[in-house]
mmCIF file of C-alpha atoms and ligand atoms in Angstrom:
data_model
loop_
_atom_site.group_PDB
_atom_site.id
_atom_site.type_symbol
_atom_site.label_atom_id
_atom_site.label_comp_id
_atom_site.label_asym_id
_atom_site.label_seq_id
_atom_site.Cartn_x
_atom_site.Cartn_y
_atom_site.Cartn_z
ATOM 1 C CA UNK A 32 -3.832 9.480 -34.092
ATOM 2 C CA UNK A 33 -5.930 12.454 -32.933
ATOM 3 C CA UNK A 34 -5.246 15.904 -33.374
ATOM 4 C CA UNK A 35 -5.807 16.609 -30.028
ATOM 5 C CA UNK A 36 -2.379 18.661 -28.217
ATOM 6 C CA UNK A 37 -4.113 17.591 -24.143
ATOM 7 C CA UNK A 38 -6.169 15.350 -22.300
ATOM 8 C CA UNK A 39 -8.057 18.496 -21.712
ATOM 9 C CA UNK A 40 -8.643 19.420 -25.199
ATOM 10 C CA UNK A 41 -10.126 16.028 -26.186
ATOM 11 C CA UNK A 42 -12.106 15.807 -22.758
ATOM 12 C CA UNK A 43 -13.041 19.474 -23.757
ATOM 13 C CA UNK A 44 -14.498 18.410 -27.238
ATOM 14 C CA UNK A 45 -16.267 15.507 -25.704
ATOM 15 C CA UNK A 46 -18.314 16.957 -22.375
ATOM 16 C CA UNK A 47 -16.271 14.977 -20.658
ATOM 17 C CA UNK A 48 -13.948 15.703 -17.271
ATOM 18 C CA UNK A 49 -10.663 14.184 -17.077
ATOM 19 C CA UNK A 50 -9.101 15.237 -13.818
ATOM 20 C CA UNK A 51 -6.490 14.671 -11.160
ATOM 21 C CA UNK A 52 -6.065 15.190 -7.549
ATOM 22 C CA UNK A 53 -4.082 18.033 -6.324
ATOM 23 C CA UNK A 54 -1.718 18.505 -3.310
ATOM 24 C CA UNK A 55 -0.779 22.333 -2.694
ATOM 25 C CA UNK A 56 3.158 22.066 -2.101
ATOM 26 C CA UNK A 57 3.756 20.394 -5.855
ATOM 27 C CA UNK A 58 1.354 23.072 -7.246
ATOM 28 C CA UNK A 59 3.499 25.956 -5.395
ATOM 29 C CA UNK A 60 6.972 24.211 -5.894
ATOM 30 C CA UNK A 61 7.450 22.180 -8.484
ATOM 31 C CA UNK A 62 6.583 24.525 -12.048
ATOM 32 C CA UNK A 63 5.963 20.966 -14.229
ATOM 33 C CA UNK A 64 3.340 19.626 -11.910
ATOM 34 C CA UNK A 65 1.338 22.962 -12.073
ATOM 35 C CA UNK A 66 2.085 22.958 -16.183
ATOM 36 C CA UNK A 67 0.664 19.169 -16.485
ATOM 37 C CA UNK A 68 -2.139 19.914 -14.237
ATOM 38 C CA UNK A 69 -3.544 23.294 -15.642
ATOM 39 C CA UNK A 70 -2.643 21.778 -19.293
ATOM 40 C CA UNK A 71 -3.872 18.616 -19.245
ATOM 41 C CA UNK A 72 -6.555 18.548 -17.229
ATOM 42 C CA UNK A 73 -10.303 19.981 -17.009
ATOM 43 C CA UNK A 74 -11.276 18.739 -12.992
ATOM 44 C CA UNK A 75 -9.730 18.353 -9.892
ATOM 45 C CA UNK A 76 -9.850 17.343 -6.585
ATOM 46 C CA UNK A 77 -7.468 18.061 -3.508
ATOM 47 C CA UNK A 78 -6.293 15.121 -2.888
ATOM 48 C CA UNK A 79 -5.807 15.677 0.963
ATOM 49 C CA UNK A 80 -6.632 19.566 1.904
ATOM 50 C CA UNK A 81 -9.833 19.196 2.306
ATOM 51 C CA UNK A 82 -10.401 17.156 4.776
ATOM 52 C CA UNK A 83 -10.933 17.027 8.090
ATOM 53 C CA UNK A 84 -7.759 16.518 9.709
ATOM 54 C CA UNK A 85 -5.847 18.776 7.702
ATOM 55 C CA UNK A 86 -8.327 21.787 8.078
ATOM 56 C CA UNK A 87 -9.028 21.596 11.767
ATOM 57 C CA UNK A 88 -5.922 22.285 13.327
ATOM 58 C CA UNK A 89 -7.771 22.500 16.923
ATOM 59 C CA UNK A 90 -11.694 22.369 17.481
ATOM 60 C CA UNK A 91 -12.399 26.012 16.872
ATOM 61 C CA UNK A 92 -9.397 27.016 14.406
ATOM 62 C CA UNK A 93 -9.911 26.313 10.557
ATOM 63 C CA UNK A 94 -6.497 25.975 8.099
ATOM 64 C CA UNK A 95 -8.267 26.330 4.552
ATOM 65 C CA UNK A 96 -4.487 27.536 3.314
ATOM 66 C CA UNK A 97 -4.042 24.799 1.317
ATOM 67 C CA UNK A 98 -7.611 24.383 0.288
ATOM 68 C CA UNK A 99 -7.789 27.752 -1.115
ATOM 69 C CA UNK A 100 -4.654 27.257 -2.853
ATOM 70 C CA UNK A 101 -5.717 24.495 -4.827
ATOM 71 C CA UNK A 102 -9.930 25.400 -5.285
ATOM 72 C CA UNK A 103 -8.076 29.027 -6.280
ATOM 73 C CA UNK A 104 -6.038 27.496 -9.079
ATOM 74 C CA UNK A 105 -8.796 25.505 -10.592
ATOM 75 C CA UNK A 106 -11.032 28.597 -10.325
ATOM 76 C CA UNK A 107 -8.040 30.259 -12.288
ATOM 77 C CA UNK A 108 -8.126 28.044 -15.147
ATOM 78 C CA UNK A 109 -11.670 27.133 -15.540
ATOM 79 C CA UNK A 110 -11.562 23.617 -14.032
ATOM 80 C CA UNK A 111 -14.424 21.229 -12.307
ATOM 81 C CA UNK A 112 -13.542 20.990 -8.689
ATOM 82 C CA UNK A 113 -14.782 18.068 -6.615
ATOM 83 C CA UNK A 114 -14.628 18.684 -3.152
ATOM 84 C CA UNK A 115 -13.322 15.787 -0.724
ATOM 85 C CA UNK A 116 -14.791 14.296 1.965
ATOM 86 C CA UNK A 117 -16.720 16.159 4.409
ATOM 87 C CA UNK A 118 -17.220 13.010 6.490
ATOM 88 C CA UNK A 119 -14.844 10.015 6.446
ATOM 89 C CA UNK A 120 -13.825 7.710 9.687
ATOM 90 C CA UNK A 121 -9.992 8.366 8.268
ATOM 91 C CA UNK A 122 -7.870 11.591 8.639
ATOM 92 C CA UNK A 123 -9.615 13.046 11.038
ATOM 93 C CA UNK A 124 -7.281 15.657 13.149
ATOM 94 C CA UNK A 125 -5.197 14.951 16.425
ATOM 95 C CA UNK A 126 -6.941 16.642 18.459
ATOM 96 C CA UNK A 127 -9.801 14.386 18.607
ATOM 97 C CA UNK A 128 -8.400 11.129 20.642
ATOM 98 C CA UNK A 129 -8.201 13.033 23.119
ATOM 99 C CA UNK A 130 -11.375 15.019 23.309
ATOM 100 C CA UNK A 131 -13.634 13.212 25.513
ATOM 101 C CA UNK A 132 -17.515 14.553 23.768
ATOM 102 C CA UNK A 133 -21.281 13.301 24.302
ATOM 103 C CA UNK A 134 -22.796 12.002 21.280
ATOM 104 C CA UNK A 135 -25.043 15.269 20.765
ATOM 105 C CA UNK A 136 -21.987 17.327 20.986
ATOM 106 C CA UNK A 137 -20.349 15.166 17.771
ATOM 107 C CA UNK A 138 -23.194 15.904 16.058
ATOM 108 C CA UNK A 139 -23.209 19.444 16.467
ATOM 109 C CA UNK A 140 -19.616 19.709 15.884
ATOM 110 C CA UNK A 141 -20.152 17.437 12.400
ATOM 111 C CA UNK A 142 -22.863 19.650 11.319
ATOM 112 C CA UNK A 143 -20.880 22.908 11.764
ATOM 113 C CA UNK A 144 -18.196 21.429 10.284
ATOM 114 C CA UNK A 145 -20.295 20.891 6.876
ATOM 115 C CA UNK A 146 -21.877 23.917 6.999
ATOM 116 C CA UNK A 147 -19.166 26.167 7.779
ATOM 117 C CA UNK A 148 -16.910 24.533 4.718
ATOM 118 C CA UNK A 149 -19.598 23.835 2.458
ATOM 119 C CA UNK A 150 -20.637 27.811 3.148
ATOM 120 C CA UNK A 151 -16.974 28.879 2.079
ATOM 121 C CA UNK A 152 -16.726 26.958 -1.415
ATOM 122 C CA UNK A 153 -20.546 27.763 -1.624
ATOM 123 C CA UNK A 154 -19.817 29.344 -5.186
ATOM 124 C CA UNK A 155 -16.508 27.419 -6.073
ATOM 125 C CA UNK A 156 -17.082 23.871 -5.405
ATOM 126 C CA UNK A 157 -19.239 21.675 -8.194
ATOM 127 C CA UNK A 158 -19.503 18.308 -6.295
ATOM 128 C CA UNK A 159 -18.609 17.187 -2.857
ATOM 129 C CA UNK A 160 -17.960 13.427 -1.672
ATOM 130 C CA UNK A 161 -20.429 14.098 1.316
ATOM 131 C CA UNK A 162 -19.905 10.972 2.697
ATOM 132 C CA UNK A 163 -16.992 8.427 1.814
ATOM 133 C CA UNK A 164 -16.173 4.946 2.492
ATOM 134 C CA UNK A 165 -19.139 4.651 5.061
ATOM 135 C CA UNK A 166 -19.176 0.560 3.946
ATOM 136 C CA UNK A 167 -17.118 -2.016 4.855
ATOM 137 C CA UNK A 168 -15.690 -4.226 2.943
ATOM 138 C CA UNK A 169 -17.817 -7.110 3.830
ATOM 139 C CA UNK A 170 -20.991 -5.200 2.616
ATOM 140 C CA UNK A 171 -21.843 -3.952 6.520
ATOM 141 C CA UNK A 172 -22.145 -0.155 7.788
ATOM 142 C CA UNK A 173 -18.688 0.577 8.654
ATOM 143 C CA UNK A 174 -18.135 1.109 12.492
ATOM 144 C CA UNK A 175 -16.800 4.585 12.913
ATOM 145 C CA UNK A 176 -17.349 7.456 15.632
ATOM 146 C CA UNK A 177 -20.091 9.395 13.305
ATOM 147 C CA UNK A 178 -22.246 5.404 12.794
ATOM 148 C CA UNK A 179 -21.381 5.272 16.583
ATOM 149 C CA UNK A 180 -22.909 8.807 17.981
ATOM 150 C CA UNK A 181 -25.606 9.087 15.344
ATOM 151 C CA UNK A 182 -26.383 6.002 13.874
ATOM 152 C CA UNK A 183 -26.866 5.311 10.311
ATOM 153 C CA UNK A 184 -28.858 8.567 10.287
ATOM 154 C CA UNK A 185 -25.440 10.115 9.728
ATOM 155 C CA UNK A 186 -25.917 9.969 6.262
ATOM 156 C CA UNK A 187 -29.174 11.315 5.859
ATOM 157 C CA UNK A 188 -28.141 13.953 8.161
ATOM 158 C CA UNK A 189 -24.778 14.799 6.639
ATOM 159 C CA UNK A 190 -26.177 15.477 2.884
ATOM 160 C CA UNK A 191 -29.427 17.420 4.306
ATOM 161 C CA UNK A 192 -26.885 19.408 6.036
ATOM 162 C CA UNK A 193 -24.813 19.735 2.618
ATOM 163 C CA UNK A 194 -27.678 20.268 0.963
ATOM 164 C CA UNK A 195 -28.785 23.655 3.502
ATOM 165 C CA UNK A 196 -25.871 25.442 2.093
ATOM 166 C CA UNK A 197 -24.710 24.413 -1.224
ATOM 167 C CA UNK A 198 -25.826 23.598 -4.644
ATOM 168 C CA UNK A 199 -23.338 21.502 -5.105
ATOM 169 C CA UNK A 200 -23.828 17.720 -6.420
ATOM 170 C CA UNK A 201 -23.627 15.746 -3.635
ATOM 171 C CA UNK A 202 -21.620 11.979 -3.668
ATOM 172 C CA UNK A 203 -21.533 9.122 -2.078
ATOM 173 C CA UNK A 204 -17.924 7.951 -2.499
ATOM 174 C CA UNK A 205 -16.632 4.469 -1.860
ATOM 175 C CA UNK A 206 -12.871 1.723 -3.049
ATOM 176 C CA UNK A 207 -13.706 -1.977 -4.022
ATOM 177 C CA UNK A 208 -17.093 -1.096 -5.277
ATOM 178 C CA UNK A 209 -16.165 0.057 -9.104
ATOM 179 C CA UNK A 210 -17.797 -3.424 -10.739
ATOM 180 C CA UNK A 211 -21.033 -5.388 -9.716
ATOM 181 C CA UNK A 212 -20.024 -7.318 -6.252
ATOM 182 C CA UNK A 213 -20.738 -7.561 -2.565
ATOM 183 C CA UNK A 214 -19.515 -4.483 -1.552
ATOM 184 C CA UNK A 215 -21.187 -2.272 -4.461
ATOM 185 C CA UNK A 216 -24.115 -4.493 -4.324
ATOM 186 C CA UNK A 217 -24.695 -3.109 -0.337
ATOM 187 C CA UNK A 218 -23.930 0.845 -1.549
ATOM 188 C CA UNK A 219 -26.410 0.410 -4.219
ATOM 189 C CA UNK A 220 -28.706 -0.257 -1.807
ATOM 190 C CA UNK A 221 -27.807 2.093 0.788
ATOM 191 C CA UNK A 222 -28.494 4.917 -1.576
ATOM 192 C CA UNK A 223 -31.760 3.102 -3.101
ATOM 193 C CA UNK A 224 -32.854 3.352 0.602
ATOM 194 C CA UNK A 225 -31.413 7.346 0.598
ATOM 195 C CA UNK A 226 -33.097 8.008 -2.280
ATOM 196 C CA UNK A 227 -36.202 6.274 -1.380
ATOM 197 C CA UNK A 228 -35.953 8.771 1.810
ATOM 198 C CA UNK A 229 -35.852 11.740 -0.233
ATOM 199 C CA UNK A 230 -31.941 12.005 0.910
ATOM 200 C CA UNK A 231 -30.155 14.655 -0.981
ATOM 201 C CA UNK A 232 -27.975 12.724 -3.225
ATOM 202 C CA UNK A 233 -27.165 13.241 -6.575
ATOM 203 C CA UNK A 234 -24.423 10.668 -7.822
ATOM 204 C CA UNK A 235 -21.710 8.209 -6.472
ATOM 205 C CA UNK A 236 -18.292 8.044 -6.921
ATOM 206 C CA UNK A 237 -15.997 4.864 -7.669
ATOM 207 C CA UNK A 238 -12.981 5.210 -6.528
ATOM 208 C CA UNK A 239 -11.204 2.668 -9.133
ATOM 209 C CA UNK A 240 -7.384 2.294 -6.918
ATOM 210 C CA UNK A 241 -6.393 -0.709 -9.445
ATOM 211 C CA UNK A 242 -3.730 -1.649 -7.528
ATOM 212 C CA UNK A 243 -3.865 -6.188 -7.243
ATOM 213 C CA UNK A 244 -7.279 -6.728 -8.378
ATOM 214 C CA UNK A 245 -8.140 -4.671 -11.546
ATOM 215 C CA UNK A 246 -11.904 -5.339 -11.904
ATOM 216 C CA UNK A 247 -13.660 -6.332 -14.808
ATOM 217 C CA UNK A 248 -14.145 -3.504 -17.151
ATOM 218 C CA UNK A 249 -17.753 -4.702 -18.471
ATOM 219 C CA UNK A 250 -18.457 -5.611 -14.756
ATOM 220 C CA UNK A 251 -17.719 -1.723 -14.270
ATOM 221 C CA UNK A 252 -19.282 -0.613 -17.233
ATOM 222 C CA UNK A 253 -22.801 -2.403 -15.720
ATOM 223 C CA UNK A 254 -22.581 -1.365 -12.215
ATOM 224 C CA UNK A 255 -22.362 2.325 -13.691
ATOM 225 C CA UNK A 256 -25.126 1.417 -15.598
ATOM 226 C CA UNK A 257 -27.091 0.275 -12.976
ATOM 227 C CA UNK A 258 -26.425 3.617 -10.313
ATOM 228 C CA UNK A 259 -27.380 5.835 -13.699
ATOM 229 C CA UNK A 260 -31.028 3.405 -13.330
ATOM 230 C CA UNK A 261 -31.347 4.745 -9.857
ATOM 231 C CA UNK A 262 -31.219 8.081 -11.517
ATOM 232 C CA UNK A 263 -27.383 8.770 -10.054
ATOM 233 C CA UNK A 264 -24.680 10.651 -11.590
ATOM 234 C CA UNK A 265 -21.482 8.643 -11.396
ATOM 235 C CA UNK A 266 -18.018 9.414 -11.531
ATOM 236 C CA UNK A 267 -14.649 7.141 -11.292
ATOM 237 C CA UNK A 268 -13.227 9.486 -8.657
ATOM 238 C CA UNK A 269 -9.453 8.116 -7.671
ATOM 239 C CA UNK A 270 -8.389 5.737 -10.604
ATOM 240 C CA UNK A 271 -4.630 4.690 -10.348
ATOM 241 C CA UNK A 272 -3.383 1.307 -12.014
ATOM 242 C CA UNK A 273 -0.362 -0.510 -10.373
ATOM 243 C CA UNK A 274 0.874 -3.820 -10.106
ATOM 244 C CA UNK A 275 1.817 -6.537 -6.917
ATOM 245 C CA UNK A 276 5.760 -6.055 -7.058
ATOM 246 C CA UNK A 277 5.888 -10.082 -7.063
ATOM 247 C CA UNK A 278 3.154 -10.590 -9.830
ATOM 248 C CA UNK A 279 4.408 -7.983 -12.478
ATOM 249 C CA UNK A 280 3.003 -8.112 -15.854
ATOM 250 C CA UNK A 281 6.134 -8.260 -18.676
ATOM 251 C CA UNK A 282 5.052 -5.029 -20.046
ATOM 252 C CA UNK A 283 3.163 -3.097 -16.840
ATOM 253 C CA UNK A 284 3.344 0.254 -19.020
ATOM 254 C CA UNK A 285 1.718 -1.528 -21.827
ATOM 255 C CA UNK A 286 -0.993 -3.482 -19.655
ATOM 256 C CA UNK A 287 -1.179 -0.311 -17.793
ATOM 257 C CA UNK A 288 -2.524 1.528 -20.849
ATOM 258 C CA UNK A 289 -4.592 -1.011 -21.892
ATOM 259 C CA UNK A 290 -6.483 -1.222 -18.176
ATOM 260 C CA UNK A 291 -6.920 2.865 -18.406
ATOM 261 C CA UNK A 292 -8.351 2.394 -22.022
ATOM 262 C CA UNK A 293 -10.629 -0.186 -21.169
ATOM 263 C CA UNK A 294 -11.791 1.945 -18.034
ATOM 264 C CA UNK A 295 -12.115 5.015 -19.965
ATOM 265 C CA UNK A 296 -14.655 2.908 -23.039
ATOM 266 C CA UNK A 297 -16.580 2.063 -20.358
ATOM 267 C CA UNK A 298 -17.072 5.376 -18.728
ATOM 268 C CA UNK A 299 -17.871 6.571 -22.007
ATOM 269 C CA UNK A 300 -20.050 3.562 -23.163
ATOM 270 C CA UNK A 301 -22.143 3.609 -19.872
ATOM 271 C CA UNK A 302 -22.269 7.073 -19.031
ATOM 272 C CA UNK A 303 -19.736 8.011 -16.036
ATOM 273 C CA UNK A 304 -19.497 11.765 -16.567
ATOM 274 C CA UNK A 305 -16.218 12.106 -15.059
ATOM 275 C CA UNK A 306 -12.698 9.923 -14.540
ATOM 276 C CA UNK A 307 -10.120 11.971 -12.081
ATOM 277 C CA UNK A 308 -6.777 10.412 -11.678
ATOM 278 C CA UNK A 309 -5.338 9.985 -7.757
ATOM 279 C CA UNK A 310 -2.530 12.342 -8.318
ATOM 280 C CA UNK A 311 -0.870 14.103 -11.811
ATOM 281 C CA UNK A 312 2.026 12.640 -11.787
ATOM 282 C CA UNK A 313 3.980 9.229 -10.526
ATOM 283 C CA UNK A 314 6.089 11.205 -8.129
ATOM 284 C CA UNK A 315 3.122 12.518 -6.287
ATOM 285 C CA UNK A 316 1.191 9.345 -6.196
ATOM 286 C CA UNK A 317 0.291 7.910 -2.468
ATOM 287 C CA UNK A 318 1.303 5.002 -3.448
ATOM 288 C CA UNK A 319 5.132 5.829 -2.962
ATOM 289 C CA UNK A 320 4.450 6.446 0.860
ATOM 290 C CA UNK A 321 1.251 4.903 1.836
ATOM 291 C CA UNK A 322 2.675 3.439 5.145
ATOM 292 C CA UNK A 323 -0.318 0.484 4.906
ATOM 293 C CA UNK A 324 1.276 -1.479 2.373
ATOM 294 C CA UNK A 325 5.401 -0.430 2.266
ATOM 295 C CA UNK A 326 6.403 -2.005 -1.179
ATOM 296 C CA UNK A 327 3.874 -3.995 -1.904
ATOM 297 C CA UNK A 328 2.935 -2.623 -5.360
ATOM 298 C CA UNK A 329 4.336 -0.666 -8.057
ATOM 299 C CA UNK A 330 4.349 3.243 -7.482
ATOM 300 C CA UNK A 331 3.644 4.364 -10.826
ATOM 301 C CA UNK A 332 0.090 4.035 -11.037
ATOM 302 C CA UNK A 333 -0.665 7.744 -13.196
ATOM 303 C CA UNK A 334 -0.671 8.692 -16.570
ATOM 304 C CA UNK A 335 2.412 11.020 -16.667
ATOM 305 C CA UNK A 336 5.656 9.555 -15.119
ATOM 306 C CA UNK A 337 7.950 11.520 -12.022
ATOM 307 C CA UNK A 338 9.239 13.962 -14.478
ATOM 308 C CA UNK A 339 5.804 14.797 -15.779
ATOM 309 C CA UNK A 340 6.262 12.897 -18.728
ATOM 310 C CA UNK A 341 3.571 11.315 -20.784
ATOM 311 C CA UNK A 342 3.176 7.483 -20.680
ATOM 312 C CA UNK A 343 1.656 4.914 -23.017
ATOM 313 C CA UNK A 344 -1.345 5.369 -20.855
ATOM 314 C CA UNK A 345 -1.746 9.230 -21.462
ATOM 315 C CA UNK A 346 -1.996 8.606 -25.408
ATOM 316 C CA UNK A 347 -5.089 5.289 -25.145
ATOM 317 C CA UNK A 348 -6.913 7.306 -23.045
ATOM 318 C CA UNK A 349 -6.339 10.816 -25.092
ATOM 319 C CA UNK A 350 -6.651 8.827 -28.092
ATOM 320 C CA UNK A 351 -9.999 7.005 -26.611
ATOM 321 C CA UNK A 352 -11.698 10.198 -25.482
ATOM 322 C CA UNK A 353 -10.872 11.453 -29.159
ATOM 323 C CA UNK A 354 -12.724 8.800 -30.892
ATOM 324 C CA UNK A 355 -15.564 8.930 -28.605
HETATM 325 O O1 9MR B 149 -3.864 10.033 -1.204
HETATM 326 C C1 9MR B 149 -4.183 10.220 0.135
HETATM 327 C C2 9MR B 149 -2.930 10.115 1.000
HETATM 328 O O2 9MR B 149 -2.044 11.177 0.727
HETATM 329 C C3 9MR B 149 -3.316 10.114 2.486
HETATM 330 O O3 9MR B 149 -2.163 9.866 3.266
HETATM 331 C C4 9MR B 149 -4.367 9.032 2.726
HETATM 332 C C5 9MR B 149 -4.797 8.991 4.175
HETATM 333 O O4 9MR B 149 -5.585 7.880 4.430
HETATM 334 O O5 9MR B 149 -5.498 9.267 1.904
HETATM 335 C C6 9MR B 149 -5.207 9.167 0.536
HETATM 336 O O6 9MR B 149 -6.355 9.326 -0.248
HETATM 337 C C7 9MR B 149 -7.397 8.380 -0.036
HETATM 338 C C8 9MR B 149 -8.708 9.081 -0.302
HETATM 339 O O7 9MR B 149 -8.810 10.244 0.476
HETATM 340 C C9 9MR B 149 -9.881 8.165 -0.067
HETATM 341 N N1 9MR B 149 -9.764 6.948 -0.830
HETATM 342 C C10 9MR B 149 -8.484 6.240 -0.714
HETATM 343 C C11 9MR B 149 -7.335 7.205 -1.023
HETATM 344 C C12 9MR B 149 -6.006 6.467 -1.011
HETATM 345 O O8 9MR B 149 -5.737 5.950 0.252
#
């Protein structure tokens, strides 16, 4: 057993950032979630504030309440922030079914948009997820209204744009693509072809949702190796590990732990600089009310459990980070 008291602490010791993603209503109302997360944790992300939807309550108006609640806490105690997504085909606000624009005028309104929130978390943000899920899951560019004004140029554009403001790392961020397979194989080469385009890019993030399918952890461990090749920093960006409710394991706390551990040794064996956690504790995970799959898998996918309790998996990967 380490001697370790946090996460943090053994992340700390090790250059490495353990971190979870944030909402701003636990961190003002609930005094155990803002313990665990300032104690136990050296990074974060906001798991929803950020984007688009959420901070453009009409075209003109900007909402960064909740933004600067969160990127104000982690500024408070000396935490990593990753900033997410500046362009994603989900969450974008209300407003915009309805607003009937020219292709020019989306890009003009996507550029302000990056500049004008990349320009306020110029000093406070350390790495945003530019773009995010911009493949589909068959390997393809993903049809959304930014691939349908612009064309894939909207990548290029998006982190030049990113890039005009902040010195920020700039990520690609993408689900299903944490080990060597189709969908990982097309995003490595979409960013060989960015790179080879002198695109502003500096890393990729795997999302890691282990929710059915929990990939291969040497088939992880050698697709990080293999974006570090392209000279990419990589981080596991929105790890959770949960179960199909009909195909439990006997001991899903246990195999649970074991899945984080083996995650964890191979972010540390091949280099990932960073694993952030999709929520701090159980009772704040999406999983509990994402209305695309109602019941379909168990919803406690974290490391500390609705009371903000540590779980088996808390100590393998405190314990793993410890011996690394
Ligand atoms: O956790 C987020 C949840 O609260 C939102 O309702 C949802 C909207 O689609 O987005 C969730 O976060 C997603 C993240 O932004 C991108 N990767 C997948 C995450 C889980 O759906």
């Amino acid at each position: 057993m380490s001697n370790y008291s946090s996460l943090r602490e053994a992340a700390d010791n090790h250059g490495f950032r353990i971190g979870a993603a944030l909402n701003a209503r636990s961190l003002r109302s609930d005094p155990s979630y803002w313990k665990t997360a300032k104690n136990e944790f050296n990074a974060i992300t906001p798991e929803n504030a950020l984007k688009m939807g959420p901070l453009r309550p009409s075209r003109k108006i900007y909402d960064f309440t909740d933004a600067d609640a969160i990127i104000d806490f982690g500024r408070a105690h000396g935490m990593y922030t990753r900033g997410h997504t500046l362009v994603w085909h989900n969450q974008k606000p209300d407003w915009f079914q309805a607003w009937d624009y020219t292709d020019e005028q989306l890009e003009a309104f996507l550029r302000d948009h990056i500049h004008t929130v990349t320009g306020r978390y110029r000093d406070k943000i350390d790495a945003w997820d530019v773009v995010n899920e911009a493949i589909a899951d068959d390997g393809t560019l993903r049809e959304t209204v930014w691939a349908d004004a612009m064309g894939e140029n909207y990548l290029d554009k998006s982190f030049r744009w990113a890039d005009e403001i902040t010195d920020a790392d700039l990520y690609y961020n993408d689900y299903g693509a944490d080990a060597v397979n189709k969908k990982s194989d097309a995003i490595y080469d979409l960013l060989s072809d960015l790179l080879e385009r002198d695109v502003p890019i500096d890393g990729v993030g795997l999302q890691c949702h282990a929710l059915g399918d929990h990939p291969d952890p040497d088939s992880v461990a050698k697709n990080i190796r293999r974006f570090r090749e392209l000279g990419l920093d990589v981080q596991i960006t929105e790890m959770d590990v949960a179960f199909p409710l009909d195909d439990r394991p006997e001991n899903p706390l246990e195999e649970q732990a074991m899945y984080y551990q083996a995650i964890t040794e191979a972010c540390l064996e091949a280099g990932c600089g960073a694993l952030v956690q999709w929520g701090v504790n159980d009772a704040n995970s999406w999983l509990r009310s994402f209305k695309d799959f109602p019941e379909r898998f168990t919803g406690d996918p974290l490391l500390f459990d609705d009371n903000c309790d540590s779980k088996p998996a808390y100590h393998t990967v405190k314990e793993t980070l410890a011996d690394s």
